[in-house]
Short mmCIF file of C-alpha atoms in Angstrom, two decimals:
data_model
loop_
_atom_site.label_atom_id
_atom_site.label_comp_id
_atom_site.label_asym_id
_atom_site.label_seq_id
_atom_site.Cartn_x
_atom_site.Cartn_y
_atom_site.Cartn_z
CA UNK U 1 114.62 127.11 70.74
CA UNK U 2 115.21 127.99 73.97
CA UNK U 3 119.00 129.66 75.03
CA UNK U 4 120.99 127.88 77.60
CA UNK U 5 120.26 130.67 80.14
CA UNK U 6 116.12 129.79 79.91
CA UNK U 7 117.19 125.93 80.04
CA UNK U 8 118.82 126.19 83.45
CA UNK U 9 116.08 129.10 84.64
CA UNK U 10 113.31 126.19 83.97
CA UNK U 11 115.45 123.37 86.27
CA UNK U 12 113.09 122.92 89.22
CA UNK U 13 109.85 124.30 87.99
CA UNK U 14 106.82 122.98 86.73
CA UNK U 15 104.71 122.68 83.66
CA UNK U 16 101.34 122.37 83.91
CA UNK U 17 98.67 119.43 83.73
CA UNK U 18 96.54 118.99 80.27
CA UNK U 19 93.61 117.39 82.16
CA UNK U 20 89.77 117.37 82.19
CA UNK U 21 87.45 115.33 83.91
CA UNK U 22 86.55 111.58 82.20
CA UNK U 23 89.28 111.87 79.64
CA UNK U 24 89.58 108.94 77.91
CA UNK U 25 93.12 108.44 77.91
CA UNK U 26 96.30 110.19 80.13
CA UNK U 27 99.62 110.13 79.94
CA UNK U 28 101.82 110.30 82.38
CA UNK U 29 105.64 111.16 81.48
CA UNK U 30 108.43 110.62 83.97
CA UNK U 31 109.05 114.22 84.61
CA UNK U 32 109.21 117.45 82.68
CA UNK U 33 112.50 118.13 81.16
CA UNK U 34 114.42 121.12 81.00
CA UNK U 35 113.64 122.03 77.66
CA UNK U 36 109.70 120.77 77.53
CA UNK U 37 109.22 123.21 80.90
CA UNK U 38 111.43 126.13 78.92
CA UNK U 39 109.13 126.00 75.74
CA UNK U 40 106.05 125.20 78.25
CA UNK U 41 104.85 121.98 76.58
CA UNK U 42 105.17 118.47 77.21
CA UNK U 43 107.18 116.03 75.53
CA UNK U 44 109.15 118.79 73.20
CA UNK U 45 112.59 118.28 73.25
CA UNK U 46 113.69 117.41 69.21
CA UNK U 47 113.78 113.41 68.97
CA UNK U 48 111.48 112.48 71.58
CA UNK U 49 109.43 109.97 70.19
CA UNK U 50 105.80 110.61 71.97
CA UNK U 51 104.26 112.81 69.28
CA UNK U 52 104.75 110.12 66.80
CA UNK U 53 103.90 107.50 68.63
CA UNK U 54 100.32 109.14 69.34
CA UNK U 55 99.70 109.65 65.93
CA UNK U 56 101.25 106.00 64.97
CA UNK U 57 99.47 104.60 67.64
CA UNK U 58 96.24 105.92 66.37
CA UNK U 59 95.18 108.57 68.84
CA UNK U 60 95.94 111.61 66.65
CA UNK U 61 94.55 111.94 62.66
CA UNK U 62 97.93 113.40 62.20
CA UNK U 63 101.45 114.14 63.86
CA UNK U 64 100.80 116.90 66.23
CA UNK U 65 103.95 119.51 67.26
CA UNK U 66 103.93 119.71 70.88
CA UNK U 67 102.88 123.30 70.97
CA UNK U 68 99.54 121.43 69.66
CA UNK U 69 98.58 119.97 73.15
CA UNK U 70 95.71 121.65 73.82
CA UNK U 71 93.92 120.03 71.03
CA UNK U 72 94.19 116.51 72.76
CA UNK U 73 91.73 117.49 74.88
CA UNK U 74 89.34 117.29 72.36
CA UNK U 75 90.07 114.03 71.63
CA UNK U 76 89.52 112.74 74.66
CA UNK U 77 93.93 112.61 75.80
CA UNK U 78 95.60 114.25 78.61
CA UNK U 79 99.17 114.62 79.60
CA UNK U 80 100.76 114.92 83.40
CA UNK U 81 104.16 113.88 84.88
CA UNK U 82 104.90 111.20 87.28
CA UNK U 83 106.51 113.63 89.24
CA UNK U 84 106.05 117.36 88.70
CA UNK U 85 109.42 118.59 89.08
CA UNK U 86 111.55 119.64 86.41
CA UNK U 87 114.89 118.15 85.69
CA UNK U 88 118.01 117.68 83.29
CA UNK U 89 117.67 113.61 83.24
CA UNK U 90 114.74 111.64 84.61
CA UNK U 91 117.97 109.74 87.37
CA UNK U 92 117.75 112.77 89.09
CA UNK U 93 114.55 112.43 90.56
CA UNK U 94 115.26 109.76 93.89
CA UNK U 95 113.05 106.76 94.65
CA UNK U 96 111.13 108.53 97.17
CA UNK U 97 110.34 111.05 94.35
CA UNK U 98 109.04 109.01 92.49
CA UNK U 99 106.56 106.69 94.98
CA UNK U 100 105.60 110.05 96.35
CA UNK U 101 104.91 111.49 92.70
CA UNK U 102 103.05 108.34 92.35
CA UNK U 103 100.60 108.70 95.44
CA UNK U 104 100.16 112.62 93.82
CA UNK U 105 99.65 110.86 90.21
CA UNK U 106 96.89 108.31 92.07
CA UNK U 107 95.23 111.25 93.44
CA UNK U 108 94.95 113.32 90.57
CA UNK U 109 93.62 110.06 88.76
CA UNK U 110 90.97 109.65 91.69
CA UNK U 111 90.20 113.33 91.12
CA UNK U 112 89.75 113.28 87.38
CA UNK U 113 88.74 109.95 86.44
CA UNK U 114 89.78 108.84 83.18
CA UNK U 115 89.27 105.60 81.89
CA UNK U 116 92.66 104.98 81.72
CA UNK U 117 96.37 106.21 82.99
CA UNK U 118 99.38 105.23 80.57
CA UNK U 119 102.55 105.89 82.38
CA UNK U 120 105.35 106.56 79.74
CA UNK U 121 108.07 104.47 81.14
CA UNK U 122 108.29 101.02 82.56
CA UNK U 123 111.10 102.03 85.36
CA UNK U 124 109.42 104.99 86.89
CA UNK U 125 106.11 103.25 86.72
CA UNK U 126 108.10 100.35 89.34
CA UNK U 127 109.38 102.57 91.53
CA UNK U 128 106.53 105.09 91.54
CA UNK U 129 103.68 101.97 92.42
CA UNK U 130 106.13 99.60 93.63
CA UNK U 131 105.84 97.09 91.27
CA UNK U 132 109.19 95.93 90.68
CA UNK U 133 108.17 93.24 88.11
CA UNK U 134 105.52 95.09 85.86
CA UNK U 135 105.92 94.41 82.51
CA UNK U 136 104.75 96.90 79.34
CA UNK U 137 101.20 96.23 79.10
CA UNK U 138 98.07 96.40 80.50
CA UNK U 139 98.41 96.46 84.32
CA UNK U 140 95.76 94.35 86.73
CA UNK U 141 95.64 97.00 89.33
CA UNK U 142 93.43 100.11 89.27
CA UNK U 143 92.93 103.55 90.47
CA UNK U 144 89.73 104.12 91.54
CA UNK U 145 87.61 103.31 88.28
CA UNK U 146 91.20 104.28 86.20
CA UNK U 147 92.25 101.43 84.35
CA UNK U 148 96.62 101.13 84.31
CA UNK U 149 98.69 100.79 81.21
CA UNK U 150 102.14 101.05 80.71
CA UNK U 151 104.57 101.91 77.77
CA UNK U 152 107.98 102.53 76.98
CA UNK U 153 109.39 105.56 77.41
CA UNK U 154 109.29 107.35 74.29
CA UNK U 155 112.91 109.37 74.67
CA UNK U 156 115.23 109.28 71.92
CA UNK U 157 117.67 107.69 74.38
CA UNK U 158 115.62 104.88 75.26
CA UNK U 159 117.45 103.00 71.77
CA UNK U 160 115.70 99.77 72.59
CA UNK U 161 112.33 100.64 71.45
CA UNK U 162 111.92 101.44 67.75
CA UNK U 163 109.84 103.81 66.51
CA UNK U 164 107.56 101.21 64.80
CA UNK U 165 107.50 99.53 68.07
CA UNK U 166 106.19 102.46 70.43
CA UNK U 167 103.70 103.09 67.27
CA UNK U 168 102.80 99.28 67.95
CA UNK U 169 102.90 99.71 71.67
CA UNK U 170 100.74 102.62 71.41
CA UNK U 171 98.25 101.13 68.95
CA UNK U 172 97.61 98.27 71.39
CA UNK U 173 96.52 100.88 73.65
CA UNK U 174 94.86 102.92 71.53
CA UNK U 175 92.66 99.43 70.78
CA UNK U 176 92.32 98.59 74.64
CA UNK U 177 90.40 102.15 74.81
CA UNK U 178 88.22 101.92 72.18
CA UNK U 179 87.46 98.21 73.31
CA UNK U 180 86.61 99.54 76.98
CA UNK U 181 84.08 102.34 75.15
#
């Protein structure tokens, strides 16, 4: 766990991209947070909901720890950030942060070319492709060949979404990607 000191040193930098070419499936988070940049892996901070999701979802045989990631990319998953700077709270990043971490998200997507993007989190996915009204689904727009999906954001803060129902939310991705196979 990391001390308060290495929480505060991490504010600002970056953690890097799981990503290979023609993944099958990336995530995009929001941003990193403070203590996912500290311990150098996405989505760790105790009670964020993303691991099990994955594995609820059906994307993972089993609940991987964060410090796992590397093994998604043998199943085909990858993980990024909407934006790549590290933060305390994801309303510290402005709306210009986000559209332009969204034009830097497109381009990595053109680069890499998975069949599909999941953005983790309906209100930076509006503001990042200004789509005000998206809903938590599949999305009709693409990127390049990408296909767009988006989900709640796993956080423990986000109260509204049950852990059964990002497992559900998940799982109807999970199904959309083996049915575009």
């Amino acid at each position: 766990m990391p001390s308060k000191d290495e929480l505060e040193a991490a504010r600002g930098k970056l953690l890097d991209d799981l990503l290979a070419p023609g993944l099958d499936v990336v995530f995009a988070g929001i941003n990193p947070g403070l203590y996912s940049t500290a311990m150098g892996f996405h989505f760790a901070r105790p009670g964020n909901r993303f691991w099990p999701a994955l594995h609820g979802g059906g994307f993972t045989p089993r609940k991987f720890d964060p410090s796992e990631q590397h093994e998604l990319l043998e199943l085909g998953i990858g993980i990024t950030n909407v934006v790549a700077r590290t933060t305390a709270r994801a309303d510290e990043l402005s709306k210009q942060e986000l559209r332009d971490g969204g034009e830097q998200l497109a381009a990595k997507m053109r680069e890499f070319q998975p069949n599909w993007l999941a953005v983790v989190g309906i209100t930076a996915y509006r503001a990042a492709f200004s789509r005000p009204k998206a809903a938590v689904g599949e999305q009709d727009e693409r990127i390049g060949t990408t296909r767009l999906w988006v989900l709640p954001n796993p956080s423990g803060l986000n109260a509204h979404w049950t852990p059964a129902g990002l497992a559900e939310e998940f799982g109807r991705l999970r199904a959309a990607v083996i049915n575009s196979q």
